[in-house]
CSV table of C-alpha atoms in Angstrom, one decimal:
chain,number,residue,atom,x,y,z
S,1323,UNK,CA,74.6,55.4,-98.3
S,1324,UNK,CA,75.2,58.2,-96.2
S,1325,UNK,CA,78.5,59.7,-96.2
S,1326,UNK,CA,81.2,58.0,-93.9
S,1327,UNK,CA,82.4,60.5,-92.5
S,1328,UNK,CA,85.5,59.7,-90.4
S,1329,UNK,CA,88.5,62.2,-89.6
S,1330,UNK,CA,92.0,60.4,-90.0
S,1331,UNK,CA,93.6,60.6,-86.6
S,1332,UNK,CA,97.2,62.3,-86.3
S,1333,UNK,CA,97.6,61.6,-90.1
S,1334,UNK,CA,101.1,63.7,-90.7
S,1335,UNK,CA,102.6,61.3,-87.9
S,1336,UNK,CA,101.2,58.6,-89.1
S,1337,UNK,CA,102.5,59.3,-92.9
S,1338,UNK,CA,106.1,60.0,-91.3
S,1339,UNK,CA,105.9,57.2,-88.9
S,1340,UNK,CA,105.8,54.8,-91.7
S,1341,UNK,CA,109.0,56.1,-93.6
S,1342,UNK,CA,106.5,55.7,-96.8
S,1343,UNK,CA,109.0,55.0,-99.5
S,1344,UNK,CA,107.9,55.2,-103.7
S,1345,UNK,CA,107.2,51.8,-104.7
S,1346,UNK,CA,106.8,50.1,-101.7
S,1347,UNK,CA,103.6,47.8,-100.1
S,1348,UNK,CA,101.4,49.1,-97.1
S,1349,UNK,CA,99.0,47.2,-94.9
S,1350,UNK,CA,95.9,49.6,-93.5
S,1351,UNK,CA,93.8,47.3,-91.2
S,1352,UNK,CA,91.4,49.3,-90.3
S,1353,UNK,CA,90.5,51.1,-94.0
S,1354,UNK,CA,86.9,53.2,-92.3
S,1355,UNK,CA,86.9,56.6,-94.3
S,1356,UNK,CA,90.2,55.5,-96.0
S,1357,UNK,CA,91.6,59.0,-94.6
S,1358,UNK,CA,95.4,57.3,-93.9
S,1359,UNK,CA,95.1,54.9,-97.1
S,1360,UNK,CA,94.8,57.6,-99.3
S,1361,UNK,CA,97.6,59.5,-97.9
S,1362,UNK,CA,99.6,56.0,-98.2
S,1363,UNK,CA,98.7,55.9,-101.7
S,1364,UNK,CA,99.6,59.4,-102.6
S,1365,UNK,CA,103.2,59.4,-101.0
S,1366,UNK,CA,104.1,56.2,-102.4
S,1367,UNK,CA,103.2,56.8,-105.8
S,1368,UNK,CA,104.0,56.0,-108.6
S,1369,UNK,CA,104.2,52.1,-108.2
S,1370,UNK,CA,103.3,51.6,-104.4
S,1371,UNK,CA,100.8,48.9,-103.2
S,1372,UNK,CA,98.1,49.0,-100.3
S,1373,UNK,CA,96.1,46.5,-99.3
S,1374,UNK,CA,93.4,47.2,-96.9
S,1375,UNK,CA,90.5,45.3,-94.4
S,1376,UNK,CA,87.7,46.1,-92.7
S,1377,UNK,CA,84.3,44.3,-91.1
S,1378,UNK,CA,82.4,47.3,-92.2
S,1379,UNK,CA,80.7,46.9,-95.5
S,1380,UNK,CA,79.8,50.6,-95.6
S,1381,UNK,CA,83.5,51.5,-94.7
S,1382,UNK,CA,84.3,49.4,-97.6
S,1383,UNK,CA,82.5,50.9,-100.3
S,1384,UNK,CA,82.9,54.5,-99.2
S,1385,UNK,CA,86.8,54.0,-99.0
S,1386,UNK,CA,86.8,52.2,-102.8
S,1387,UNK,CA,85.0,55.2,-104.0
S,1388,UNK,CA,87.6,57.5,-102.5
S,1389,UNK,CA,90.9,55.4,-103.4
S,1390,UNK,CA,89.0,55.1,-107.2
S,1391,UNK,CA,91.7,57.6,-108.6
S,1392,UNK,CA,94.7,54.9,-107.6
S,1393,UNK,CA,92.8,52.2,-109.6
S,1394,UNK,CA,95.8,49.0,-110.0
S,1395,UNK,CA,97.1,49.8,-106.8
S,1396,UNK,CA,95.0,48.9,-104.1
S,1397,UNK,CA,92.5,46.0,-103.0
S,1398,UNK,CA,90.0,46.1,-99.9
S,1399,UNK,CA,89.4,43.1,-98.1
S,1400,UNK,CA,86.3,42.1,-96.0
S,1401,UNK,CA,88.6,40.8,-93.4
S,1402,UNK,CA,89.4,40.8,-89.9
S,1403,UNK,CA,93.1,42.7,-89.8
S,1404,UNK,CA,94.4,39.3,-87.7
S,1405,UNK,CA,93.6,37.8,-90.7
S,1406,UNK,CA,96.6,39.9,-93.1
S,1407,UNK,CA,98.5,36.9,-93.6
S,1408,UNK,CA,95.8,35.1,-95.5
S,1409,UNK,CA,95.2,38.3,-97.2
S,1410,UNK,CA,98.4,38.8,-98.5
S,1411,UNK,CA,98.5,34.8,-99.1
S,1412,UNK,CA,96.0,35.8,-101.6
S,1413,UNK,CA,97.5,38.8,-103.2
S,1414,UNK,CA,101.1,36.8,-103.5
S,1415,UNK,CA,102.5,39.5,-101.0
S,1416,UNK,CA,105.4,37.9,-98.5
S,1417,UNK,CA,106.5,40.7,-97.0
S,1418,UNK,CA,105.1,44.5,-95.9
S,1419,UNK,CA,107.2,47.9,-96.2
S,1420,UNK,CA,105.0,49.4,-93.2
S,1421,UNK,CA,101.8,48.5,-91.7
S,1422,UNK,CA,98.9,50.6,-90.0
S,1423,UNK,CA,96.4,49.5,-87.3
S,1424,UNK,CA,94.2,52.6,-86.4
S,1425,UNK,CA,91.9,51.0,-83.3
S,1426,UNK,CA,88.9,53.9,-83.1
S,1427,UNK,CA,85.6,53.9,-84.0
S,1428,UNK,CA,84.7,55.7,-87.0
S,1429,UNK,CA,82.6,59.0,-86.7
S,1430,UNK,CA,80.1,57.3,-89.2
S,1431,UNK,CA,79.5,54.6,-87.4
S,1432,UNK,CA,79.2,56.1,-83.9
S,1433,UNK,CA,76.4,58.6,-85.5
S,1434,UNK,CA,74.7,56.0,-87.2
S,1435,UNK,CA,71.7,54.9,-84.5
S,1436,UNK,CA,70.9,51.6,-85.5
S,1437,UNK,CA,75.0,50.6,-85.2
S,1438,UNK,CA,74.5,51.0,-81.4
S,1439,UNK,CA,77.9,52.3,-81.1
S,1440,UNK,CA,77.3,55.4,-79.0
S,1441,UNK,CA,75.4,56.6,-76.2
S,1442,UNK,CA,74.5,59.8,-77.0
S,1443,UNK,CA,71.5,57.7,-79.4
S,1444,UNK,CA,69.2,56.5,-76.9
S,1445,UNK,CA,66.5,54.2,-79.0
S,1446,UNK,CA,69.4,52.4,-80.8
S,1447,UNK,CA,69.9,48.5,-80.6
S,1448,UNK,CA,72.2,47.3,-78.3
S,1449,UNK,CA,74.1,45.9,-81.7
S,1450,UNK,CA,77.9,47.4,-81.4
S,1451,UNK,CA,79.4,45.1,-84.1
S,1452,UNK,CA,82.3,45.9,-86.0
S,1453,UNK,CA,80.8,42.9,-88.9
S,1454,UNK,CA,77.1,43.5,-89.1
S,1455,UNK,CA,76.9,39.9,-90.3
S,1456,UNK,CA,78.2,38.3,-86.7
S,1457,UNK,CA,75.9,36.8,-85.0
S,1458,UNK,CA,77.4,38.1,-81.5
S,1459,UNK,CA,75.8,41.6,-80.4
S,1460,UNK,CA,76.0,43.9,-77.1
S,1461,UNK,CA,72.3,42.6,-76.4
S,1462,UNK,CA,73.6,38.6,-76.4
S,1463,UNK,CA,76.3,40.1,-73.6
S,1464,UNK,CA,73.9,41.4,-70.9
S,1465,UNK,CA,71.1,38.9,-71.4
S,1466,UNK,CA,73.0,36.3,-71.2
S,1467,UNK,CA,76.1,36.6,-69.6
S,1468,UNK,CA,75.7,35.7,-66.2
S,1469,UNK,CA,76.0,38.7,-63.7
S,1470,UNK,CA,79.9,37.8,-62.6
S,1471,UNK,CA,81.0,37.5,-66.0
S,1472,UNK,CA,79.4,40.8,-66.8
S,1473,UNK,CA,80.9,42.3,-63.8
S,1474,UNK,CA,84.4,41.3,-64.9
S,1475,UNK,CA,84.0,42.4,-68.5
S,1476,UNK,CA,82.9,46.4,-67.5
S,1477,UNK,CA,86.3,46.4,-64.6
S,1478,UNK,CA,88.8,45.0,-66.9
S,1479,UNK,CA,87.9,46.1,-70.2
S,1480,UNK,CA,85.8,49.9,-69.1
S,1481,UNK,CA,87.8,50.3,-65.9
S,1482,UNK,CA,84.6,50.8,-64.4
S,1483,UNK,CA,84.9,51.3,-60.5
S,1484,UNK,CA,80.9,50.6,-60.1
S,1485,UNK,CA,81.2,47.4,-62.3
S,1486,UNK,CA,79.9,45.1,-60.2
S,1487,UNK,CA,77.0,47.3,-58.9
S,1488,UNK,CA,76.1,47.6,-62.8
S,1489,UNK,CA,76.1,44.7,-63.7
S,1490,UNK,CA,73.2,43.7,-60.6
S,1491,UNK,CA,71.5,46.2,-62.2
S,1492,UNK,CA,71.6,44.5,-65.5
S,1493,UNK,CA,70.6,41.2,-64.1
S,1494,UNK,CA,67.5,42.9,-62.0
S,1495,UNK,CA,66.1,44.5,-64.9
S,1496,UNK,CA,66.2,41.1,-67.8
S,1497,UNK,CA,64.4,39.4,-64.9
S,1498,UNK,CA,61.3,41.3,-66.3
S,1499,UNK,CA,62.5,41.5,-69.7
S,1500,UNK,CA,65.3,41.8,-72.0
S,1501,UNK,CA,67.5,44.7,-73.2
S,1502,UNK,CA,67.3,46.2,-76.3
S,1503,UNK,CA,67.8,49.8,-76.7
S,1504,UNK,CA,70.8,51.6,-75.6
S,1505,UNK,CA,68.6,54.1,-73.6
S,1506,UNK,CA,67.6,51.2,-71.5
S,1507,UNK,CA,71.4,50.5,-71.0
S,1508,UNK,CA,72.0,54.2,-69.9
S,1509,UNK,CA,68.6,54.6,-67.6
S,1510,UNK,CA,70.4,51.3,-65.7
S,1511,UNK,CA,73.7,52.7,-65.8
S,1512,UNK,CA,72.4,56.2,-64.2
S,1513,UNK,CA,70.7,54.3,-61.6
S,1514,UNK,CA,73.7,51.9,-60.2
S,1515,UNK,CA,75.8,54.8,-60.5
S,1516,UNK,CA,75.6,57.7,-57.4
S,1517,UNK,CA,74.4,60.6,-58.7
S,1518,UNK,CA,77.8,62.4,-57.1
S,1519,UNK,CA,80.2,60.3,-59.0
S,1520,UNK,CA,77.9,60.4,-62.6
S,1521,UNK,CA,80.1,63.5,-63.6
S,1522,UNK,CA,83.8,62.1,-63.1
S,1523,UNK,CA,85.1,60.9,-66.8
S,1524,UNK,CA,82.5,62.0,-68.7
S,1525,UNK,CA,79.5,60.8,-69.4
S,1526,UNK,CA,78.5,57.8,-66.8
S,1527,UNK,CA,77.9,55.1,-70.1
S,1528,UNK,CA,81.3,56.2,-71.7
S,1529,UNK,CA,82.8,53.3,-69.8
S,1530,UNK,CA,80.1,50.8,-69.6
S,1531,UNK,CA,79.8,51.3,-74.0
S,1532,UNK,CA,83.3,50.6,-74.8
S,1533,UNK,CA,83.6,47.8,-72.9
S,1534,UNK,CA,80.7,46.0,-73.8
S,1535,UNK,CA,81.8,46.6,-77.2
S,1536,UNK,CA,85.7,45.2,-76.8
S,1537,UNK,CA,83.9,42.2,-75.4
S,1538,UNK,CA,81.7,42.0,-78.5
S,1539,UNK,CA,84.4,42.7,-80.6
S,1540,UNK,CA,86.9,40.5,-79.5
S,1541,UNK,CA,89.2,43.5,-80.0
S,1542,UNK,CA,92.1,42.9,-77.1
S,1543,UNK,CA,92.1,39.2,-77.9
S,1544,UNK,CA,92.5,40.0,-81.7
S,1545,UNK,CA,95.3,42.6,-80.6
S,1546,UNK,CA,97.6,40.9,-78.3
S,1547,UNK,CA,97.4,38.1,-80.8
S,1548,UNK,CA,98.8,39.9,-83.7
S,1549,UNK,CA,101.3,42.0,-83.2
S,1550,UNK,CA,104.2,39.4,-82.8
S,1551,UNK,CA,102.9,38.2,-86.5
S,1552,UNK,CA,103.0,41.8,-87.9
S,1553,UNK,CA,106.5,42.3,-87.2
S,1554,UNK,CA,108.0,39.1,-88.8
S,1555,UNK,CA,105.6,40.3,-91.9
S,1556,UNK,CA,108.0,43.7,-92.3
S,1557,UNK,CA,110.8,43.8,-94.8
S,1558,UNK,CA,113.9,45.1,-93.3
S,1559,UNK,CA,113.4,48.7,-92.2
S,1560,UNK,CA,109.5,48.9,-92.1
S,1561,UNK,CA,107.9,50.3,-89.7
S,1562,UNK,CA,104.1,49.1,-87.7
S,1563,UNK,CA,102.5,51.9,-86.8
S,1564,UNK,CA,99.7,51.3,-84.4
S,1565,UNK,CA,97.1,53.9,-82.9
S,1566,UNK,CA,95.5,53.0,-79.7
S,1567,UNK,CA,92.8,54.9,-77.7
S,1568,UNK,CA,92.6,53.5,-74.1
S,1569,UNK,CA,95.2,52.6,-71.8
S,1570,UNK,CA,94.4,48.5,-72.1
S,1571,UNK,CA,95.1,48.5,-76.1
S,1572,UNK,CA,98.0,51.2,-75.3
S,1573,UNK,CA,99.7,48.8,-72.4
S,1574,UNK,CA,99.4,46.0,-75.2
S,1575,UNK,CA,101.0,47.3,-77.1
S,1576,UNK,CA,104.1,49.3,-75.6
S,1577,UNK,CA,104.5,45.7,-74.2
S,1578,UNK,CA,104.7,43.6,-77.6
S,1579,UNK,CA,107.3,46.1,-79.0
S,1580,UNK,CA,109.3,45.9,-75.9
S,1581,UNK,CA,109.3,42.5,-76.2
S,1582,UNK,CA,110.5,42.3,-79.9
S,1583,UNK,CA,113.3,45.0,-79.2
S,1584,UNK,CA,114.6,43.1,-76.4
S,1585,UNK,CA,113.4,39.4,-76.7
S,1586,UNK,CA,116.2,38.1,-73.9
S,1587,UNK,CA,114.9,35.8,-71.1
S,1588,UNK,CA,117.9,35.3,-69.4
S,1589,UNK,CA,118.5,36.1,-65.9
S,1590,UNK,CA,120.0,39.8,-65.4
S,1591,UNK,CA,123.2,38.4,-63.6
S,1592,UNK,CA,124.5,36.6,-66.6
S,1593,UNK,CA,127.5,37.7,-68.3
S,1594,UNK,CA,126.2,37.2,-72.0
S,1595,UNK,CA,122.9,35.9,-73.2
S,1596,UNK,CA,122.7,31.8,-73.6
S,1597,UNK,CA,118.6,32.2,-74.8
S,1598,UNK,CA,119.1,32.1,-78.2
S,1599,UNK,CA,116.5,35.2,-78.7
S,1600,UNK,CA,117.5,37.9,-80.8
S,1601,UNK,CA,115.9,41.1,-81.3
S,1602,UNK,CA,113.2,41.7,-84.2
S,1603,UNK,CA,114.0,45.5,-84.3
S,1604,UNK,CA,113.8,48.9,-82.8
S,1605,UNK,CA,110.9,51.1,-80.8
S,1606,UNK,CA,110.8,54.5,-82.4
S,1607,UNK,CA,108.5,55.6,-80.4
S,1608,UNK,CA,109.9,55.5,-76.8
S,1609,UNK,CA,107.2,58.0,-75.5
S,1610,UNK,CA,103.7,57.3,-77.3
S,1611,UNK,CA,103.0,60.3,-80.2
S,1612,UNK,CA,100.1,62.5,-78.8
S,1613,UNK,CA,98.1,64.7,-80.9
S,1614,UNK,CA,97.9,68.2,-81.0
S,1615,UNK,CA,96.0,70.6,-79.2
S,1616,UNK,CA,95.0,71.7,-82.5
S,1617,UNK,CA,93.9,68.5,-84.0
S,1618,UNK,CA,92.2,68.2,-80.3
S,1619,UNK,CA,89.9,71.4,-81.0
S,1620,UNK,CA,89.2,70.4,-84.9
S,1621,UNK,CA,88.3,66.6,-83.9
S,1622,UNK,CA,87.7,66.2,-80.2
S,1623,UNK,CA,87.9,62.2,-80.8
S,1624,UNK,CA,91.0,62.5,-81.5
S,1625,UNK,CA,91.9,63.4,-77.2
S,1626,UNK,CA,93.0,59.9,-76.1
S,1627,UNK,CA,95.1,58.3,-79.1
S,1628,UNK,CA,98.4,57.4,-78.6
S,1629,UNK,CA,101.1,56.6,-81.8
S,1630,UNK,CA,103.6,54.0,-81.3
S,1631,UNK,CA,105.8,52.9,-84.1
S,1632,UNK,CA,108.1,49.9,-84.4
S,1633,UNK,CA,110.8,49.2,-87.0
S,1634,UNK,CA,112.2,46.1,-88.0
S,1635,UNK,CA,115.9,45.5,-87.8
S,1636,UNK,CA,118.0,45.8,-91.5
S,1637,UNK,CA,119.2,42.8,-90.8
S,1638,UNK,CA,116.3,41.1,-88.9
């Protein structure tokens, strides 16, 4: 297997964000190049516990190569990360001392051309699975979604302003035959797009790629469903730490911790509240952790994250 190469994203705020404390049990959902798991390991040593998913089978044995030295002290799942709790279930684990959810795509599997990840690798499958074994690929999306639903799926989750002109282009072109190489997918997207308005963002399939592949993913869905259940999973003091890199996961989640800090429905004109809800915890994070321009120049990848961190109450 080739190496998975995969640069941990703002790992020093991530490793302070967490409050990692000797002896205590960590959740990385997202293990890829196990970069932050090892860090987790190290600086809770001697007795600290991780346990780690991921849908990548590659990811998987790469990182249990790399953690090998803290042999006792880990387990990797093969595991969707909204599935922790029947994780943990397994492992007899009720409660977390801090939990990590890093949302980018690994440098491995962005290079590797037959993932379909990127579209800089023009003769790849339209695959863009996280789970190779799923049966739900990019190419199932714009073959057989009907031109609408498409439409809807490159606005919302790309922010694409030529979405629905895309997505006509999509439908014209399976009339003859189907897709099946991201190069097709970028010839279409150059051709709906005006040539004036190809330079502004980037690359004119930047868009178009990730959200085909949030949409193949499930990822939003999985996100927005999760976060309410991570928090009840943190022992009193630990901290969810949560890297995002587009404004969609980012507004999910500045939301769901606002939420859990200040649960109150009541009207603002009462005197006290009568709705019962009381607060989970505290946001650290009141302005989302940026990376440096440093890390910036040494991983460009790294330009859009954003670190928010949530702690749960002492007495919560």
């Amino acid at each position: 297997m080739k190496d998975f190469s995969h640069i941990p994203v703002m790992l020093n705020e991530c490793i302070e964000g967490l409050n990692i404390k000797n002896g205590g049990i960590y959740f990385d959902g997202t293990v890829g190049g196990a970069g932050h798991s090892y860090e987790i390991l190290k600086n809770s040593s001697p007795d600290g516990r991780l346990i780690a998913t991921d849908l990548d089978e590659d990811a998987i044995s790469f990182a249990s190569a790399k953690l090998a030295e803290f042999e006792g002290r880990f387990k990797i799942y093969k595991s969707n990360y909204k599935d922790f709790e029947e994780v943990l279930n397994s492992e007899n684990i009720e409660f977390l001392d801090g939990a990590l959810l890093d949302f980018g795509v690994s440098s491995f599997q962005l290079d590797c051309e037959e993932r379909g990840f990127s579209y800089m690798k023009p003769n790849a499958p339209l695959d863009m699975r996280m789970d190779k074994t799923a049966p739900f690929t990019a190419e199932k999306i714009l073959n057989e979604y009907p031109q609408s639903e498409i439409a809807k799926i490159l606005k919302i989750y790309g922010e694409e302003k030529f979405a629905k002109n895309i997505a006509k282009h999509f439908v014209l072109a399976w009339m003859d035959r189907p897709l099946e190489t991201t190069g097709e997918l970028n010839d279409i997207i150059k051709a709906a797009i005006p040539a004036k308005m190809r330079k502004e963002g980037g690359h004119p399939s930047k868009r178009t790629f990730q959200a085909l592949r949030i949409e193949c993913n499930r990822e939003l869905e999985v996100l927005k469903n999760s976060l309410d259940e991570f928090i009840e999973m943190l022992n009193p003091g630990g901290r969810l730490c949560i890297i995002t890199f587009h404004s969609l996961e980012d507004r999910i989640v500045k939301s769901a911790f606002r939420e859990n800090e200040n649960p109150c429905i009541c009207p603002p004109e009462f005197p006290v509240c009568t709705c019962g809800r009381v607060s989970k915890g505290k946001v650290v994070t009141r302005k989302p952790i940026l990376p440096s321009e440093e890390e910036i120049n040494e991983n460009r990848r790294a330009k859009s994250a954003k670190l928010r961190v949530f702690e749960r109450h002492s007495g919560a």
